[in-house]
GROMACS .gro file of C-alpha atoms in nm:
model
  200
    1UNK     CA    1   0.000   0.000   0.000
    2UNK     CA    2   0.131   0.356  -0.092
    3UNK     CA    3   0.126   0.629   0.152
    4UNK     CA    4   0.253   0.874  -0.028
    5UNK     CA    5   0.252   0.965  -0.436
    6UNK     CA    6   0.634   0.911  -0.462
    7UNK     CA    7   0.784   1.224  -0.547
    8UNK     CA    8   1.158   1.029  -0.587
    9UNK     CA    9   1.126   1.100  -0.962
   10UNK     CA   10   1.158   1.455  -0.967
   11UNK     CA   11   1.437   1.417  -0.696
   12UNK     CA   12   1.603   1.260  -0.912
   13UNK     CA   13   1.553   1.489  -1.198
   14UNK     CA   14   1.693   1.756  -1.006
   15UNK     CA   15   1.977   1.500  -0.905
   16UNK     CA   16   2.054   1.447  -1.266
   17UNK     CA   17   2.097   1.784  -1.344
   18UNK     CA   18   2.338   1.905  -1.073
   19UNK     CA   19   2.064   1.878  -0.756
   20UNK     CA   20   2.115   1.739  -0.400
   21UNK     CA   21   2.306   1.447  -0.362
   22UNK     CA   22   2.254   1.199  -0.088
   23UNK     CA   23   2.521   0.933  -0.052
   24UNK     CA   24   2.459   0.579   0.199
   25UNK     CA   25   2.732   0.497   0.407
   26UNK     CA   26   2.789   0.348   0.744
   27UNK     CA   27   2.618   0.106   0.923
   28UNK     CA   28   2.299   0.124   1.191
   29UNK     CA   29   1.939   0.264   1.218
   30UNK     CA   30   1.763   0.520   1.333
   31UNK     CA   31   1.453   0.367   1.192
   32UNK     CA   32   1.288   0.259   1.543
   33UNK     CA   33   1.285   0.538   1.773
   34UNK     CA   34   1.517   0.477   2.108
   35UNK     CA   35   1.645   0.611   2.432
   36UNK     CA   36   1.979   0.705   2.315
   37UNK     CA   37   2.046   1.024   2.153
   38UNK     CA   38   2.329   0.943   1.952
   39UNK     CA   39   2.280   0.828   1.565
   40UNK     CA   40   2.550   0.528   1.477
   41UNK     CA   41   2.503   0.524   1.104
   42UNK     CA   42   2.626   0.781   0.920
   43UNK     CA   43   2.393   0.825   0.553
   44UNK     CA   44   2.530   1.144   0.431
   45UNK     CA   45   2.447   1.427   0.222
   46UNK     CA   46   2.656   1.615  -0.031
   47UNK     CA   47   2.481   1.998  -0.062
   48UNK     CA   48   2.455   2.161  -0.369
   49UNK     CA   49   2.204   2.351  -0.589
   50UNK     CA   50   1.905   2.222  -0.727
   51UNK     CA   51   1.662   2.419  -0.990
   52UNK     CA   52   1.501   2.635  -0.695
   53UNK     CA   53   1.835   2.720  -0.530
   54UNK     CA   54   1.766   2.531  -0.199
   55UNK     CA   55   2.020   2.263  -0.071
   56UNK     CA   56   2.003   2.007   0.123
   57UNK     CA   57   2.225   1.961   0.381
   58UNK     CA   58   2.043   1.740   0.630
   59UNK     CA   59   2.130   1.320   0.574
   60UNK     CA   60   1.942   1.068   0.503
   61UNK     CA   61   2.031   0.964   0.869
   62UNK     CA   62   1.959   1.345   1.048
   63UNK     CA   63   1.629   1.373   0.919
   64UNK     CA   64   1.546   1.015   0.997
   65UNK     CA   65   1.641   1.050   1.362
   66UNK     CA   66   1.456   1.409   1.369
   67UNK     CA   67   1.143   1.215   1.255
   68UNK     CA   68   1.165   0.968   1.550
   69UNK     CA   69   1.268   1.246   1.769
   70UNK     CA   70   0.926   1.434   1.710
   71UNK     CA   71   0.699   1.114   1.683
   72UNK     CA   72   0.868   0.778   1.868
   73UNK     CA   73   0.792   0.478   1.650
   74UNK     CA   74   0.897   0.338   1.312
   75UNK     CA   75   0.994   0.495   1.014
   76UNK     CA   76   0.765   0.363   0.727
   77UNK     CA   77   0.894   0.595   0.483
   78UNK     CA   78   1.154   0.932   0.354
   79UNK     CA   79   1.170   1.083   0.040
   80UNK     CA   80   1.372   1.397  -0.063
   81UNK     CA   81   1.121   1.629  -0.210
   82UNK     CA   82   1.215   1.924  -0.464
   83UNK     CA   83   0.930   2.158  -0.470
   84UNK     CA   84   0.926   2.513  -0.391
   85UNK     CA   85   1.132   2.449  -0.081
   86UNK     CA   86   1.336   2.156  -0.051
   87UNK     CA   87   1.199   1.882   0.211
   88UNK     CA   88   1.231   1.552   0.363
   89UNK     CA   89   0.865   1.383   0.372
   90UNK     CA   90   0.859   1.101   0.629
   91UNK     CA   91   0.561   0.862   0.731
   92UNK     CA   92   0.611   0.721   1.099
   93UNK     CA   93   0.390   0.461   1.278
   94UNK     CA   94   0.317   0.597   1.620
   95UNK     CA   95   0.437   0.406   1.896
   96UNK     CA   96   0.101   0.496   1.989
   97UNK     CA   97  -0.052   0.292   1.657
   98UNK     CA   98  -0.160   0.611   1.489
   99UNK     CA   99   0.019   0.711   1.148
  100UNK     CA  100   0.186   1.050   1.123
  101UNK     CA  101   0.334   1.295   0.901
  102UNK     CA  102   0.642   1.513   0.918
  103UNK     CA  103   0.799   1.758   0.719
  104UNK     CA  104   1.114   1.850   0.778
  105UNK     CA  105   1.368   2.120   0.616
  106UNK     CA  106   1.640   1.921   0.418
  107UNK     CA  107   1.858   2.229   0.525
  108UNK     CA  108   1.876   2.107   0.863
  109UNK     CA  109   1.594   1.854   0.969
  110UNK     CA  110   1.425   2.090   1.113
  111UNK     CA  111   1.046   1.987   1.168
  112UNK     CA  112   0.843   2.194   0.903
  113UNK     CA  113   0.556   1.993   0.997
  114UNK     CA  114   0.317   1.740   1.117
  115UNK     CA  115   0.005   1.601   1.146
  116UNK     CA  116  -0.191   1.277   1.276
  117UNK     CA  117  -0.349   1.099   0.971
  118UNK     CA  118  -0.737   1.048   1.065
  119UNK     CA  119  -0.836   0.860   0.792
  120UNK     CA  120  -0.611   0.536   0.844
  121UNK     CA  121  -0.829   0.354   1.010
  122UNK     CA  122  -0.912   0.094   0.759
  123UNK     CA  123  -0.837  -0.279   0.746
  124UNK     CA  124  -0.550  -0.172   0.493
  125UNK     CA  125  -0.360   0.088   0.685
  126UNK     CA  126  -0.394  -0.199   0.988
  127UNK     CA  127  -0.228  -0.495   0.766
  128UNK     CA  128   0.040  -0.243   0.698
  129UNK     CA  129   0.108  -0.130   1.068
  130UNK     CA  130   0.119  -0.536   1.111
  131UNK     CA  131   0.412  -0.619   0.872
  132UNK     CA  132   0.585  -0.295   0.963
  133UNK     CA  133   0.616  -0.401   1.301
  134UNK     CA  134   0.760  -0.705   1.174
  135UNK     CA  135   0.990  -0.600   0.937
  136UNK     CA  136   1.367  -0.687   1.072
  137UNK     CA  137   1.515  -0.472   0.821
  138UNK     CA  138   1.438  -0.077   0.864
  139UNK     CA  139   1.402   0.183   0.616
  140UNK     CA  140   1.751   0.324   0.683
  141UNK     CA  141   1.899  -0.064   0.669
  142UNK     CA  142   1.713  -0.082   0.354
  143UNK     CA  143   1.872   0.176   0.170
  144UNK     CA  144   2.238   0.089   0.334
  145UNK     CA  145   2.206  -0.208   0.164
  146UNK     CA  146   2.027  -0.093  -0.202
  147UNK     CA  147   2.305   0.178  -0.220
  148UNK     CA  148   2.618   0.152  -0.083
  149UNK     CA  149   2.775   0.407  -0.345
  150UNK     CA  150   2.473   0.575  -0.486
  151UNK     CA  151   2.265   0.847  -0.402
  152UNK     CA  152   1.904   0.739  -0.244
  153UNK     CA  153   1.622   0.962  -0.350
  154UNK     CA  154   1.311   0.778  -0.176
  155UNK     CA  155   1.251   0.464   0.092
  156UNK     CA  156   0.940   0.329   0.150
  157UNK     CA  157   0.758   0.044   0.284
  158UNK     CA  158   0.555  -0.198   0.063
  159UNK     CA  159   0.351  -0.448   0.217
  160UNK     CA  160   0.140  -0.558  -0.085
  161UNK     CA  161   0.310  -0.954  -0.145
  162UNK     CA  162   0.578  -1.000   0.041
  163UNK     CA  163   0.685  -0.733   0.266
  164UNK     CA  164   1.000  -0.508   0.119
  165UNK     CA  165   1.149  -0.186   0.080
  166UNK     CA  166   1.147  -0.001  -0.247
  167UNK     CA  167   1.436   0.210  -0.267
  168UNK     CA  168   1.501   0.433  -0.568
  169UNK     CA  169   1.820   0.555  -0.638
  170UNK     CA  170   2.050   0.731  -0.883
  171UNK     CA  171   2.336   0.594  -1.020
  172UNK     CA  172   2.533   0.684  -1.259
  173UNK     CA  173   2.293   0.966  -1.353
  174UNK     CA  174   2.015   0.686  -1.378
  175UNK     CA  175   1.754   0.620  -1.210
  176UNK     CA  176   1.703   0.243  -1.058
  177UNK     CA  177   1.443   0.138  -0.841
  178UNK     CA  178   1.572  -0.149  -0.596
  179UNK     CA  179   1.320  -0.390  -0.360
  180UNK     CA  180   1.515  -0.527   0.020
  181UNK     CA  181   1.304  -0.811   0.165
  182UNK     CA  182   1.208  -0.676   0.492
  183UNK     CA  183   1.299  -1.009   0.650
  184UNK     CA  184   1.624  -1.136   0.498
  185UNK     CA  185   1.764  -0.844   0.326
  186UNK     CA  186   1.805  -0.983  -0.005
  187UNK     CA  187   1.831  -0.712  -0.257
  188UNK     CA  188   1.612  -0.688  -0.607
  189UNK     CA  189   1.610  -0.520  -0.942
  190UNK     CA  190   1.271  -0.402  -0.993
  191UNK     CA  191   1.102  -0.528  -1.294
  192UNK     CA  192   1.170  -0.365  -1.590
  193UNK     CA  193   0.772  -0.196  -1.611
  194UNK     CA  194   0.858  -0.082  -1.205
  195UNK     CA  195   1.194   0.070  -1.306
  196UNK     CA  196   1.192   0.471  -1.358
  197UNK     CA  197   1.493   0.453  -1.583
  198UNK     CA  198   1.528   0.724  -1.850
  199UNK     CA  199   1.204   0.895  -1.728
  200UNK     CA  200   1.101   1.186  -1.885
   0.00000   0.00000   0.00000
């Protein structure tokens, strides 16, 4: 099930034509909210300019652990978006059960924004909360492992089949969409339809 309409496409765009870079390195997760403060992986970002001049300077990793910072739970979902002001958009599952969203500034992960979302309460959003809370891999695992030397543009949690991770990345100024088992790991090609290679 998609929570969002995946804005990794335009992200990448502007990532093809001299836009915000964000690199995966390190190890770790931020992915499930804890006690400690400190952030062990290190997914960082390379700032420069993107069509509307904004930056984005915050990781992968800082908004992540901002997200989890402002709503404990799990990260279902982060994607870099390019719009009038550049953004991390993040879907977390409420320790609490309820779904929220954040905005945060990719400048510095500064919250932009949130909000409970009142109209997951069907069957659906329920079977998706279920297999999140499953899920041994995390979103920031997931794209460790999709993209060790590329630059990750969206993560997100798929539950419809079997439960995975669709990352999308750009590599080698072209686009790839990648699937990580949320159990074992394993990483996937997307099929060739599911693949955003060459988009216009």
């Amino acid at each position: 099930m998609k929570r969002h309409i995946v804005i990794a496409s335009v992200a990448a765009a502007a990532l093809l034509t001299g836009g915000t870079a964000v690199a995966i390195a390190g190890s770790g997760s931020t992915d499930r909210a804890r006690s400690s403060s400190t952030a062990p992986e290190a997914l960082t970002s390379q700032a420069s300019g993107t069509a509307s001049g904004a930056t984005a300077r915050a990781s992968f990793s800082d908004a992540a652990e901002a997200a989890l910072k402002a709503v404990p739970g799990t990260l279902a979902s982060l994607d870099l978006d390019h719009g009038a002001r550049t953004t991390w958009d993040a879907d977390v599952l409420g320790d609490d059960g309820t779904w929220h969203e954040i905005t945060l500034d990719a400048s510095d992960a500064r919250v932009l924004s949130q909000r409970v979302d009142r109209d997951d309460n069907d069957p659906e959003d329920a079977a998706e909360a279920a297999a999140l809370k499953k899920a041994t891999v995390t979103a920031t695992e997931a794209a460790r492992k999709a993209a060790p030397r590329s630059t990750v543009t969206s993560v997100e949690f798929d539950d419809d089949g079997t439960p995975a991770w669709e990352v999308e990345v750009v590599r080698g100024h072209t686009e790839h969409e990648l699937y990580v088992d949320a159990q074992s790991g394993k990483v996937t090609q997307a099929p060739a339809d599911d693949d955003h290679d060459n988009d216009d």
